[in-house]
mmCIF file of C-alpha atoms (C1' of nucleotides) in Angstrom:
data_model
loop_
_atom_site.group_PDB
_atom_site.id
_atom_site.type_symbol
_atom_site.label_atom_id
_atom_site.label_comp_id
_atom_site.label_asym_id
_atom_site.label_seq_id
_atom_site.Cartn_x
_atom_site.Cartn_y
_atom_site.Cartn_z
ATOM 1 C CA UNK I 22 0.000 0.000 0.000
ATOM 2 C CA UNK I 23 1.466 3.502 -1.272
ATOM 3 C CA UNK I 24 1.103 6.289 1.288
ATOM 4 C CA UNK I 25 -1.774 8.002 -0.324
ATOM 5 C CA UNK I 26 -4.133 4.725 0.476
ATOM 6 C CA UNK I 27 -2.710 5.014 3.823
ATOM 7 C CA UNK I 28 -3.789 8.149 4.038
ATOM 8 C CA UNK I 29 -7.458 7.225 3.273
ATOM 9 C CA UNK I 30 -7.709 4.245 5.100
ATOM 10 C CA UNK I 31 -6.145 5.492 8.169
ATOM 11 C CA UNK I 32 -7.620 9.349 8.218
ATOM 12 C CA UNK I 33 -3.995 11.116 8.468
ATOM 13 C CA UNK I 34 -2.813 12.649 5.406
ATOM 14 C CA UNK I 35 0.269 11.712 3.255
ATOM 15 C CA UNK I 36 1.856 14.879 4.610
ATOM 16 C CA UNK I 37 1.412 14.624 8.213
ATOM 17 C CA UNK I 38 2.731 10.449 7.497
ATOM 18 C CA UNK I 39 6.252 11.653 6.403
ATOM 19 C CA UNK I 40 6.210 14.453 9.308
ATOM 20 C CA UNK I 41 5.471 11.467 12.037
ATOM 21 C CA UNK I 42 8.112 9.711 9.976
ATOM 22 C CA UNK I 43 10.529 12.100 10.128
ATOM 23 C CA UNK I 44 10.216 13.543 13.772
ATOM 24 C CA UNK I 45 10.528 9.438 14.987
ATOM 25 C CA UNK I 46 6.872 9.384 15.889
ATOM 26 C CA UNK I 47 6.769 6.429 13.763
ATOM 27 C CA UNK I 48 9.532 3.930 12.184
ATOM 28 C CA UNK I 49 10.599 4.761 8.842
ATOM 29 C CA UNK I 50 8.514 2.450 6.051
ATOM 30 C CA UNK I 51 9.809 -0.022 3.895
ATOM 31 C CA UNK I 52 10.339 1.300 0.574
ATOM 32 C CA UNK I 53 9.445 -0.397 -2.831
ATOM 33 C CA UNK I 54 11.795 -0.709 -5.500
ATOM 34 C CA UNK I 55 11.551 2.994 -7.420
ATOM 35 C CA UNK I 56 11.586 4.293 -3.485
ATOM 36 C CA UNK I 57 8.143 3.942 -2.808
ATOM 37 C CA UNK I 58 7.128 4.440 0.922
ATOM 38 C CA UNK I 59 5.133 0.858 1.702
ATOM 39 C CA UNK I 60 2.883 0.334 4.457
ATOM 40 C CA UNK I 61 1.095 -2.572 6.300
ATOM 41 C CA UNK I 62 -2.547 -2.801 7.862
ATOM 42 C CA UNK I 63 -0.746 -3.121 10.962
ATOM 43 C CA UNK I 64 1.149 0.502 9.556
ATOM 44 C CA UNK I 65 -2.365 1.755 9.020
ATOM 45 C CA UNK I 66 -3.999 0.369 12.244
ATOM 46 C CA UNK I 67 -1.138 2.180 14.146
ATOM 47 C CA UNK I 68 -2.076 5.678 11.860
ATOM 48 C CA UNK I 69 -5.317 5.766 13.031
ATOM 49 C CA UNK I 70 -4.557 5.171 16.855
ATOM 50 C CA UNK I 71 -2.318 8.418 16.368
ATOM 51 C CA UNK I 72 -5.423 9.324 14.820
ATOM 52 C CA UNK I 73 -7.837 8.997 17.510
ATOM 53 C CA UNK I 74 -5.587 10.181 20.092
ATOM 54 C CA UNK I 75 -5.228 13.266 18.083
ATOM 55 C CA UNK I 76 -8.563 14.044 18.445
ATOM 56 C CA UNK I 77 -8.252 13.090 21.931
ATOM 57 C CA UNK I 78 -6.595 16.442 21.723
ATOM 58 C CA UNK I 79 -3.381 14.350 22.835
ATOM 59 C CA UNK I 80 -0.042 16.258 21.705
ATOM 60 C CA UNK I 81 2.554 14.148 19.490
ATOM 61 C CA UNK I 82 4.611 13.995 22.589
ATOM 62 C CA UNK I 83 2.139 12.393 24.598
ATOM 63 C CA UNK I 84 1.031 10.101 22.017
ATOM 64 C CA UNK I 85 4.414 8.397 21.316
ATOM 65 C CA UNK I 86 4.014 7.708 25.786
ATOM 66 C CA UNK I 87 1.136 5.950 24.205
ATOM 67 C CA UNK I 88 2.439 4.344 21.552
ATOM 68 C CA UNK I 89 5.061 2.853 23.807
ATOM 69 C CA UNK I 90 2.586 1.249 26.437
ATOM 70 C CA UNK I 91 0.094 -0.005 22.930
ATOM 71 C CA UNK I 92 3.722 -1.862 22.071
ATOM 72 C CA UNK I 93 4.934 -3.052 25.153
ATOM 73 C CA UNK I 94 2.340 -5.995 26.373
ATOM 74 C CA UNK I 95 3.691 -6.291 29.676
ATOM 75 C CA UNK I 96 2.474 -2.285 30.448
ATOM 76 C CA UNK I 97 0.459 -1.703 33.480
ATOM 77 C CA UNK I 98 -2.420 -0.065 32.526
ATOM 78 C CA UNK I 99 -1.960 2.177 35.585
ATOM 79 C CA UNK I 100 0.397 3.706 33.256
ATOM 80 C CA UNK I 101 -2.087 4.808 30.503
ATOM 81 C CA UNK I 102 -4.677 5.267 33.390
ATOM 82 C CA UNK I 103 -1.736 8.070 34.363
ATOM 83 C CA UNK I 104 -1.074 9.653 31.402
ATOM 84 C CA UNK I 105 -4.488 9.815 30.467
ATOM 85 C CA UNK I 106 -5.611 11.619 33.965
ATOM 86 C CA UNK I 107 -2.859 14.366 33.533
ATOM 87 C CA UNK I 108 -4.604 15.019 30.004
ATOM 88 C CA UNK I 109 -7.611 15.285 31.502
ATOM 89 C CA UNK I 110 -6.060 17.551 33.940
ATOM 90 C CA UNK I 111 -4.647 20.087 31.284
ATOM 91 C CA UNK I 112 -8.303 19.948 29.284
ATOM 92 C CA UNK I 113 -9.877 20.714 32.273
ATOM 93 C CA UNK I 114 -7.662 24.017 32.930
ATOM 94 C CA UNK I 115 -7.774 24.700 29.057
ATOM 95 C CA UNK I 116 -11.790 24.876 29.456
ATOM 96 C CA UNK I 117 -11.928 26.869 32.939
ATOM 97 C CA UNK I 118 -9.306 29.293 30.796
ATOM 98 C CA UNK I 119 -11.684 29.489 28.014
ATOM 99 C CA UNK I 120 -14.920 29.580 29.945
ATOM 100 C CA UNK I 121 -13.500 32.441 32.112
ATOM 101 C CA UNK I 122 -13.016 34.691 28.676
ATOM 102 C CA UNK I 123 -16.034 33.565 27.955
ATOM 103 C CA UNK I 124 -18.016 35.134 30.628
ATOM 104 C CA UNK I 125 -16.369 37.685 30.831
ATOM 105 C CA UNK I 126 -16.974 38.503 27.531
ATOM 106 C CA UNK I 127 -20.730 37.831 27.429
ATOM 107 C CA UNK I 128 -20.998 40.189 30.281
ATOM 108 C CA UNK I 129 -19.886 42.627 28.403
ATOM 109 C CA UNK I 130 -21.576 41.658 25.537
ATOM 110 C CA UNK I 131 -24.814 41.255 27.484
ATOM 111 C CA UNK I 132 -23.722 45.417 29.063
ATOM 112 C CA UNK I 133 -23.470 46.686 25.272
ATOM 113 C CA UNK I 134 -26.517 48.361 23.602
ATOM 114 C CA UNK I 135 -24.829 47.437 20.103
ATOM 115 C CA UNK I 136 -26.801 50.337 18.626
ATOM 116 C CA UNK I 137 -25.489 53.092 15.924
ATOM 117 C CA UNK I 138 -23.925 54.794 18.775
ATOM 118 C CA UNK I 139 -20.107 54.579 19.636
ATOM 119 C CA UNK I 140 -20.174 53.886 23.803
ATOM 120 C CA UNK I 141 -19.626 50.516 24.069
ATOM 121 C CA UNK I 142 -18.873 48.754 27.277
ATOM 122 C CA UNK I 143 -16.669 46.590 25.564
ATOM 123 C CA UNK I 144 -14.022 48.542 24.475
ATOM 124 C CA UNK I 145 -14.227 50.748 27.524
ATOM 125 C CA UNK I 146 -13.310 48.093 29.482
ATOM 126 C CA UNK I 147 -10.460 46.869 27.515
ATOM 127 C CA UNK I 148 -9.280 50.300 27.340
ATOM 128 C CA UNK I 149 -9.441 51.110 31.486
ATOM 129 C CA UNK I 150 -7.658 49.635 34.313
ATOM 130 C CA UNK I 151 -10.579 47.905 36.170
ATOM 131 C CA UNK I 152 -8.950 44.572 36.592
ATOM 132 C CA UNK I 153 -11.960 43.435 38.631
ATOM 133 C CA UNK I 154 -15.379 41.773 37.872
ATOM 134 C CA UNK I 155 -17.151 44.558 39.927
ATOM 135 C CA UNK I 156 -17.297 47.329 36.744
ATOM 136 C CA UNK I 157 -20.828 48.784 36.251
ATOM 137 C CA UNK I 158 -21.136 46.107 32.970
ATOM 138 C CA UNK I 159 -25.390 47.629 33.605
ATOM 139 C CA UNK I 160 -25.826 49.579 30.977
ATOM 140 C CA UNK I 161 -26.542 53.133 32.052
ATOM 141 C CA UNK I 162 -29.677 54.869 31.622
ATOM 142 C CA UNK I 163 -28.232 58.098 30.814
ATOM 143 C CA UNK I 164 -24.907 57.226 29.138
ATOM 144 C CA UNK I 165 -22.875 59.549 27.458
ATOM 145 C CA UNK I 166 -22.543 59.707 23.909
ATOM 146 C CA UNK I 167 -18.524 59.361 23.333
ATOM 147 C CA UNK I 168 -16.976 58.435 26.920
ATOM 148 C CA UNK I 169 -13.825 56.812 24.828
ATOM 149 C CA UNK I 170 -10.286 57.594 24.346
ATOM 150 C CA UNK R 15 9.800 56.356 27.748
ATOM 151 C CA UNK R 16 11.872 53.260 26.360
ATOM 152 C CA UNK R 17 10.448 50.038 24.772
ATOM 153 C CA UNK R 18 11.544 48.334 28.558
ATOM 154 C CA UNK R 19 9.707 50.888 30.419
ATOM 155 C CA UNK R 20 6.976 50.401 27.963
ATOM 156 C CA UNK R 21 6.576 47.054 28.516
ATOM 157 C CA UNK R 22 6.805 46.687 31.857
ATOM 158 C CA UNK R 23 4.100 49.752 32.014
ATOM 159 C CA UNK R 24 1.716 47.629 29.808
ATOM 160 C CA UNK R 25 2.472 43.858 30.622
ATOM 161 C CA UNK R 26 3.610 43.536 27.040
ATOM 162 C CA UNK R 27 6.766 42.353 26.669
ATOM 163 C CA UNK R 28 9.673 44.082 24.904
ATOM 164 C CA UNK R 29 9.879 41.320 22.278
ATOM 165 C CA UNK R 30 6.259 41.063 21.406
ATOM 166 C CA UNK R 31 5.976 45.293 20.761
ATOM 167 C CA UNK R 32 8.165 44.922 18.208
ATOM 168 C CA UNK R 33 6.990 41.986 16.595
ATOM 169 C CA UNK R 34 3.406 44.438 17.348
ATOM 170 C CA UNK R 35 5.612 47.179 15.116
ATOM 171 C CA UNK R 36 6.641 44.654 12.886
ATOM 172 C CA UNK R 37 3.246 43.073 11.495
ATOM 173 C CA UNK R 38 1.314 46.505 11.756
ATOM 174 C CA UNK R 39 -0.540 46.212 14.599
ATOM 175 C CA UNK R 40 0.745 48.791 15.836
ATOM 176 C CA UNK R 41 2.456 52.272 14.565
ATOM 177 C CA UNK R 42 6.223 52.461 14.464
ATOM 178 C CA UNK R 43 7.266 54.140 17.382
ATOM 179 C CA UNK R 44 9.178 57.161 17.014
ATOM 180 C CA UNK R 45 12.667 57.210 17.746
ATOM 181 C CA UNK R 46 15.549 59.129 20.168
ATOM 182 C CA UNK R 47 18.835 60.243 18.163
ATOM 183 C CA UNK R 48 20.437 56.927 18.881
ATOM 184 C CA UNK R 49 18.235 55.205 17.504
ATOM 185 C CA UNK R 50 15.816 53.654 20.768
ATOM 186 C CA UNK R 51 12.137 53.187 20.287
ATOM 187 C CA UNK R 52 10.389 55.618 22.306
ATOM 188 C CA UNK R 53 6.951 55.698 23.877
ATOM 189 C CA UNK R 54 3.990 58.028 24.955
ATOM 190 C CA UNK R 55 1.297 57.132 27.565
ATOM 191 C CA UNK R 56 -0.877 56.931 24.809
ATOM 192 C CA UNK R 57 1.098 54.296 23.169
ATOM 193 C CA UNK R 58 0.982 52.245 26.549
ATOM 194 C CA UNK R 59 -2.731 52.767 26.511
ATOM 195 C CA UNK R 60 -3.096 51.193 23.204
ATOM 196 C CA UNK R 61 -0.744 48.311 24.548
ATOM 197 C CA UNK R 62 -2.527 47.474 27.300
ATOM 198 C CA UNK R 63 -5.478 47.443 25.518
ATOM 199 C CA UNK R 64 -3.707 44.875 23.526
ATOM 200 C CA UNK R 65 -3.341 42.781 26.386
ATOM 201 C CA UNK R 66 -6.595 42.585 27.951
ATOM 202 C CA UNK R 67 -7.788 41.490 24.428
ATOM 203 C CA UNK R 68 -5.326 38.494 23.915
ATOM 204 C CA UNK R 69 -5.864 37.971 27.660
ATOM 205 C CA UNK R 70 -9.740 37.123 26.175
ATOM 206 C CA UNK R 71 -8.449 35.068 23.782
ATOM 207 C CA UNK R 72 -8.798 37.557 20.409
ATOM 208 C CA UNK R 73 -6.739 36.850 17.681
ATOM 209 C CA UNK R 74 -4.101 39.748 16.766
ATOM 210 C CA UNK R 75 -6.326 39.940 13.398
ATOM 211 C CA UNK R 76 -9.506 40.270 15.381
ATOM 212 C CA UNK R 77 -7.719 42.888 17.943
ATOM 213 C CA UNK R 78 -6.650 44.725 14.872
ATOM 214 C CA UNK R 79 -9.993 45.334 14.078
ATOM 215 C CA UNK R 80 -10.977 46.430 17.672
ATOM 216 C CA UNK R 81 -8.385 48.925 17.194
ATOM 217 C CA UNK R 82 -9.595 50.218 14.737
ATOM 218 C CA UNK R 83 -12.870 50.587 15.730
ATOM 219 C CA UNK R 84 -11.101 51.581 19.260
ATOM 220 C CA UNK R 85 -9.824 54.794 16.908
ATOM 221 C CA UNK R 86 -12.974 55.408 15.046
ATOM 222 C CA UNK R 87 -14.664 58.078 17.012
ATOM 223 C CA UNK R 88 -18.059 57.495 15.381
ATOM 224 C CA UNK R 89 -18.022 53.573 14.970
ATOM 225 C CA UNK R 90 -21.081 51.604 16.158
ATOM 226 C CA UNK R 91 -21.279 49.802 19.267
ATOM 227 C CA UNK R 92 -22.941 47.063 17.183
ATOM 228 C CA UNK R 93 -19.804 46.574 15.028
ATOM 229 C CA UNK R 94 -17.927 45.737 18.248
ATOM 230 C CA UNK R 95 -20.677 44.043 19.866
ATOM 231 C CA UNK R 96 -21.119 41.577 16.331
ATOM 232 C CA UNK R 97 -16.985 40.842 16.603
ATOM 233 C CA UNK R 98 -16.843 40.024 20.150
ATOM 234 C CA UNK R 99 -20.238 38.061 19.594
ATOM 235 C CA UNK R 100 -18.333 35.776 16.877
ATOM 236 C CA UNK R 101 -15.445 35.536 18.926
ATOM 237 C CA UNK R 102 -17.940 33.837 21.799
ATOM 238 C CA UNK R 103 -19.409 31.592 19.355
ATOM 239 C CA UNK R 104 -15.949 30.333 18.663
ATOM 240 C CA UNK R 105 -14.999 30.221 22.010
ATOM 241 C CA UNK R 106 -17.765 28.328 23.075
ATOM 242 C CA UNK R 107 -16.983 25.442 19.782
ATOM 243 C CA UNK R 108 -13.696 25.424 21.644
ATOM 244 C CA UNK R 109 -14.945 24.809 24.899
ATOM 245 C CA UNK R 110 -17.927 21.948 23.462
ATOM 246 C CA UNK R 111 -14.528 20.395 21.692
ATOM 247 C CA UNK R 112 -12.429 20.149 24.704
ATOM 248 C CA UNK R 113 -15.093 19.208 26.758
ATOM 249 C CA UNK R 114 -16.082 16.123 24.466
ATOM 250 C CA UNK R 115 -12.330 14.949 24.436
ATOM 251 C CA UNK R 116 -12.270 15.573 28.497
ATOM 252 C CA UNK R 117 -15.874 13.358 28.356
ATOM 253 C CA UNK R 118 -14.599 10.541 26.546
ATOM 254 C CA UNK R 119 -11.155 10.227 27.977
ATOM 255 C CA UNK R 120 -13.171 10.433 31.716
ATOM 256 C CA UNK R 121 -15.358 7.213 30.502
ATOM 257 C CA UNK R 122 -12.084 5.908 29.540
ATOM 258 C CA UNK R 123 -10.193 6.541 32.620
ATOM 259 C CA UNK R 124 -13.273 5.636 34.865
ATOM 260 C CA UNK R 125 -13.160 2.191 32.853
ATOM 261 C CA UNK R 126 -9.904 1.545 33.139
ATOM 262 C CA UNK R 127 -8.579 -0.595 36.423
ATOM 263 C CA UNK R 128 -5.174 1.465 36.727
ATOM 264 C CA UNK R 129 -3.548 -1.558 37.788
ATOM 265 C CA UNK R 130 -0.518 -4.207 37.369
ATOM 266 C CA UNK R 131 -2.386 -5.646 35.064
ATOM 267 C CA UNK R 132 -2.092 -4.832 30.785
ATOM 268 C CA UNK R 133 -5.169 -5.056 29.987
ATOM 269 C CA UNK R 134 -6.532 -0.921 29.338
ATOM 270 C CA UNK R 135 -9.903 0.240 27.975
ATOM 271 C CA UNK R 136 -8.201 3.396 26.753
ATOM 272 C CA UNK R 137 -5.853 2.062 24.408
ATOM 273 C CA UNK R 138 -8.301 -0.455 23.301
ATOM 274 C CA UNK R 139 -10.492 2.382 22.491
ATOM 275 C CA UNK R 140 -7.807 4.353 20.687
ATOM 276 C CA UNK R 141 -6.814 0.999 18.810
ATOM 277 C CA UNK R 142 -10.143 -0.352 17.540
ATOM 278 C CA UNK R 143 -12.820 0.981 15.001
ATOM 279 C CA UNK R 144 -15.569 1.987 17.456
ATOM 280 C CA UNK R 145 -16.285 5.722 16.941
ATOM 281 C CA UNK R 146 -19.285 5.506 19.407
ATOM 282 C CA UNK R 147 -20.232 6.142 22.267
ATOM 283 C CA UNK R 148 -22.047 3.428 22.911
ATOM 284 C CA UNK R 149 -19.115 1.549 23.705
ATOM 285 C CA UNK R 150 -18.709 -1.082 26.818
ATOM 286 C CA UNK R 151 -17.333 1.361 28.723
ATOM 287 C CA UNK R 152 -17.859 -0.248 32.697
ATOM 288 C CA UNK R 153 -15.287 -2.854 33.482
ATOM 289 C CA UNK R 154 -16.077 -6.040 32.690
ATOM 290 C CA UNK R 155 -15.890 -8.497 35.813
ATOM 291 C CA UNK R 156 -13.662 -11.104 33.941
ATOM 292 C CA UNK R 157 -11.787 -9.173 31.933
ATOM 293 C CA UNK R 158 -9.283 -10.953 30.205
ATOM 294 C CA UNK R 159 -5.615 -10.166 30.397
ATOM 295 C CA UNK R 160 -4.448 -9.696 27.375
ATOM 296 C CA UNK R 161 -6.343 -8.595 24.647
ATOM 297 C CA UNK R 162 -4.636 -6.130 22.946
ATOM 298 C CA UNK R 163 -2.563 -6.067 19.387
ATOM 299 C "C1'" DT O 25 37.687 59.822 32.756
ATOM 300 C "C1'" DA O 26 37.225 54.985 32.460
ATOM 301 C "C1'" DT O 27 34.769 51.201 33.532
ATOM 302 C "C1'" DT O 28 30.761 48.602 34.447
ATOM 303 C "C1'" DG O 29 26.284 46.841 34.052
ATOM 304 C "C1'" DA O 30 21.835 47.389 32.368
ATOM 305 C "C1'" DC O 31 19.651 48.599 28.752
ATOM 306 C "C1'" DC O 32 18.797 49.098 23.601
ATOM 307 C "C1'" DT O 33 19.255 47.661 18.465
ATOM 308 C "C1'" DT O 34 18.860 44.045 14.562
ATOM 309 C "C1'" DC O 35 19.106 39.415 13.077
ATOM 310 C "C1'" DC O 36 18.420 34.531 13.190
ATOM 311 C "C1'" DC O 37 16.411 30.346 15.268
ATOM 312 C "C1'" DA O 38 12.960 27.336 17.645
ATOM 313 C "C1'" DT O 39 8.574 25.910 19.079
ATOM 314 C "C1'" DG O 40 3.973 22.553 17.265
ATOM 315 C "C1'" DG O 41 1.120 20.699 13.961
ATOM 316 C "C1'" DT O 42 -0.231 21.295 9.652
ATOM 317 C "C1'" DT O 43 -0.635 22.871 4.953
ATOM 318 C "C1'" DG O 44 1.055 24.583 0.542
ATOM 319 C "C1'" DG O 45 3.938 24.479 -3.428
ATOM 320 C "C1'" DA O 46 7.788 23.491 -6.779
ATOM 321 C "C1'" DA O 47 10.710 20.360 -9.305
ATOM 322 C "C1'" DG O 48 11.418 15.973 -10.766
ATOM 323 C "C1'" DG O 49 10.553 10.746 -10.976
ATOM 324 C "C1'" DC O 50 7.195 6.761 -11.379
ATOM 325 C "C1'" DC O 51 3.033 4.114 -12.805
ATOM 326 C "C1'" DT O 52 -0.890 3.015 -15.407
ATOM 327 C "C1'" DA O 53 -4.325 3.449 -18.916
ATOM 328 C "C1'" DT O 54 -5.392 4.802 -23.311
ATOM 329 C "C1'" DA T 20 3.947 7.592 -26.634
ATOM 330 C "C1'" DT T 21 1.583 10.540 -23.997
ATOM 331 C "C1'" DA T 22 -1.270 12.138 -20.282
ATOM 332 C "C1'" DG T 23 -2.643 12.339 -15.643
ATOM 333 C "C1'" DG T 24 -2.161 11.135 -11.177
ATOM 334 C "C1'" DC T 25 0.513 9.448 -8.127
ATOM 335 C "C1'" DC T 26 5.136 9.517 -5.591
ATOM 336 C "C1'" DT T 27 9.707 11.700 -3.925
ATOM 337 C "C1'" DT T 28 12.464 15.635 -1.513
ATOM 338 C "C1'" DC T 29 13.024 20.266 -0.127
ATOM 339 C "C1'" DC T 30 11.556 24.790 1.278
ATOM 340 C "C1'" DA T 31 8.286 28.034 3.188
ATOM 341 C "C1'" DA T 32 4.415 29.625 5.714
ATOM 342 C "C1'" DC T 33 1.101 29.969 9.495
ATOM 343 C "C1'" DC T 34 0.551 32.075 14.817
ATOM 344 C "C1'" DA T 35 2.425 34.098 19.005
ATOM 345 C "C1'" DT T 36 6.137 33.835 21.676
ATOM 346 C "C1'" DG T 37 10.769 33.208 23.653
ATOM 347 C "C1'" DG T 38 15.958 32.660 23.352
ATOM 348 C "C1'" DG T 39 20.188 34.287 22.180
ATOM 349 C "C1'" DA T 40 24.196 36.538 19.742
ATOM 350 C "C1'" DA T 41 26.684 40.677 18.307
ATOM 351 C "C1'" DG T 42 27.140 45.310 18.797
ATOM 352 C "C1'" DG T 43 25.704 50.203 20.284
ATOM 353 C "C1'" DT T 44 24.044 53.456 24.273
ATOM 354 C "C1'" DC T 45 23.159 55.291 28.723
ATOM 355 C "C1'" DA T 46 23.822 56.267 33.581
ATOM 356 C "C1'" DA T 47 26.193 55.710 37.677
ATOM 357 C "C1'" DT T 48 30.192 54.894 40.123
ATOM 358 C "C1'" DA T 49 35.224 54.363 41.162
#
DNA sequence: TATTGACCTTCCCATGGTTGGAAGGCCTAT
DNA sequence: ATAGGCCTTCCAACCATGGGAAGGTCAATA
């Protein structure tokens, strides 16, 4: 099998192959006579498990950990178990991260009449110095007509 | 004021102003007789302003146009409003992503014995074809020891 | 005044994961 | 034989950031 059916049946492009290739993710392939790269199904079953972990949001780094323990039969799962906990760990701060902008940013979504008029909340509070949560985000009855710059 | 004084008065660092400078973010800053970048309060207002916005996660194409509108005296709050409303929507695809990924590794984890023992849910899940969820995800009572590759 | 140390300047390099392209060789079908 | 669709290698770009080298400048101190 020539890299490009690789690439179909195991969901990673032909690029991204030669990358893992060349960074030692993977062993180099065989090659065919006019230098050819050929893989296996067992080549191709191994793609796709780089695959999925990918979109387990694991980094390269973390998947050739992984690749190790799929190799080595004697692993104790407690391993994986590990290594799969201390992802979960760094999603769960990623999200918290991104959920914090988030709110944040609805707030002051939520605090902007988005109108033909130029106050906006937003970029008044991107502009100022209040750090805190505790800004009047409410917008105001009576509010000025160009409070910015 | 100097590019160090600059930074350290906006939280941007020294480096990233003038890679700022470099891509057009921001202005060239005008310069002493030797030949140092120099800076107004105004200038550190604009980086600061900078910062909060990476510090929610906009792009330095999307805080470009925030500047902009940030300049324009007679912009419309609903311009800014309808950018930092797309830049929720993609913050909250991020957050559904990373949230499925922490999901499915959690069933994972929660189904895997983390012991001596090779046999792991989680690379059997990464290995095999099943892209549902409906996978047999509790711990079997007589799981077998090694069923993997 | 001379030295020192902390700053500034530009330039190049690296990260991580992926994509794009160019130039040239190979394979297969018509 | 020719066309087109593969393959090969190499080089560059993305984004935002940091590291470091080589050389100039500034301010304070001995």
């Amino acid at each position: 099998m020539n890299i490009g059916q690789a690439a179909k049946a195991s969901g990673v492009s032909a690029k991204m192959i030669r990358y893992y290739e060349e960074t030692g993710l993977i062993p180099a392939a065989g090659r065919t006579a006019s230098g050819y790269r050929d893989y296996s199904d067992t080549d191709v079953h191994m793609l796709r498990f780089i695959r999925r972990a990918r979109d387990l949001g694991f980094a390269v780094a973390e998947i050739s950990e992984l690749l190790e323990l799929w190799r080595d039969e004697s692993r104790q799962s407690a391993e994986v178990k590990r290594l799969a906990q201390g992802h979960i760990a760094a999603l769960k701060k990623k999200i918290a991260d991104l959920q914090d902008m988030e709110h944040t940013l609805s707030m002051l979504v939520n605090s902007c009449q988005g109108d033909h008029r130029p106050h906006c909340p937003i970029l008044q509070r991107l502009e100022t110095d209040q750090e805190d949560e505790n800004l009047p985000i409410q917008p105001r009855p009576g509010a000025i007509s160009r409070p910015l710059l």
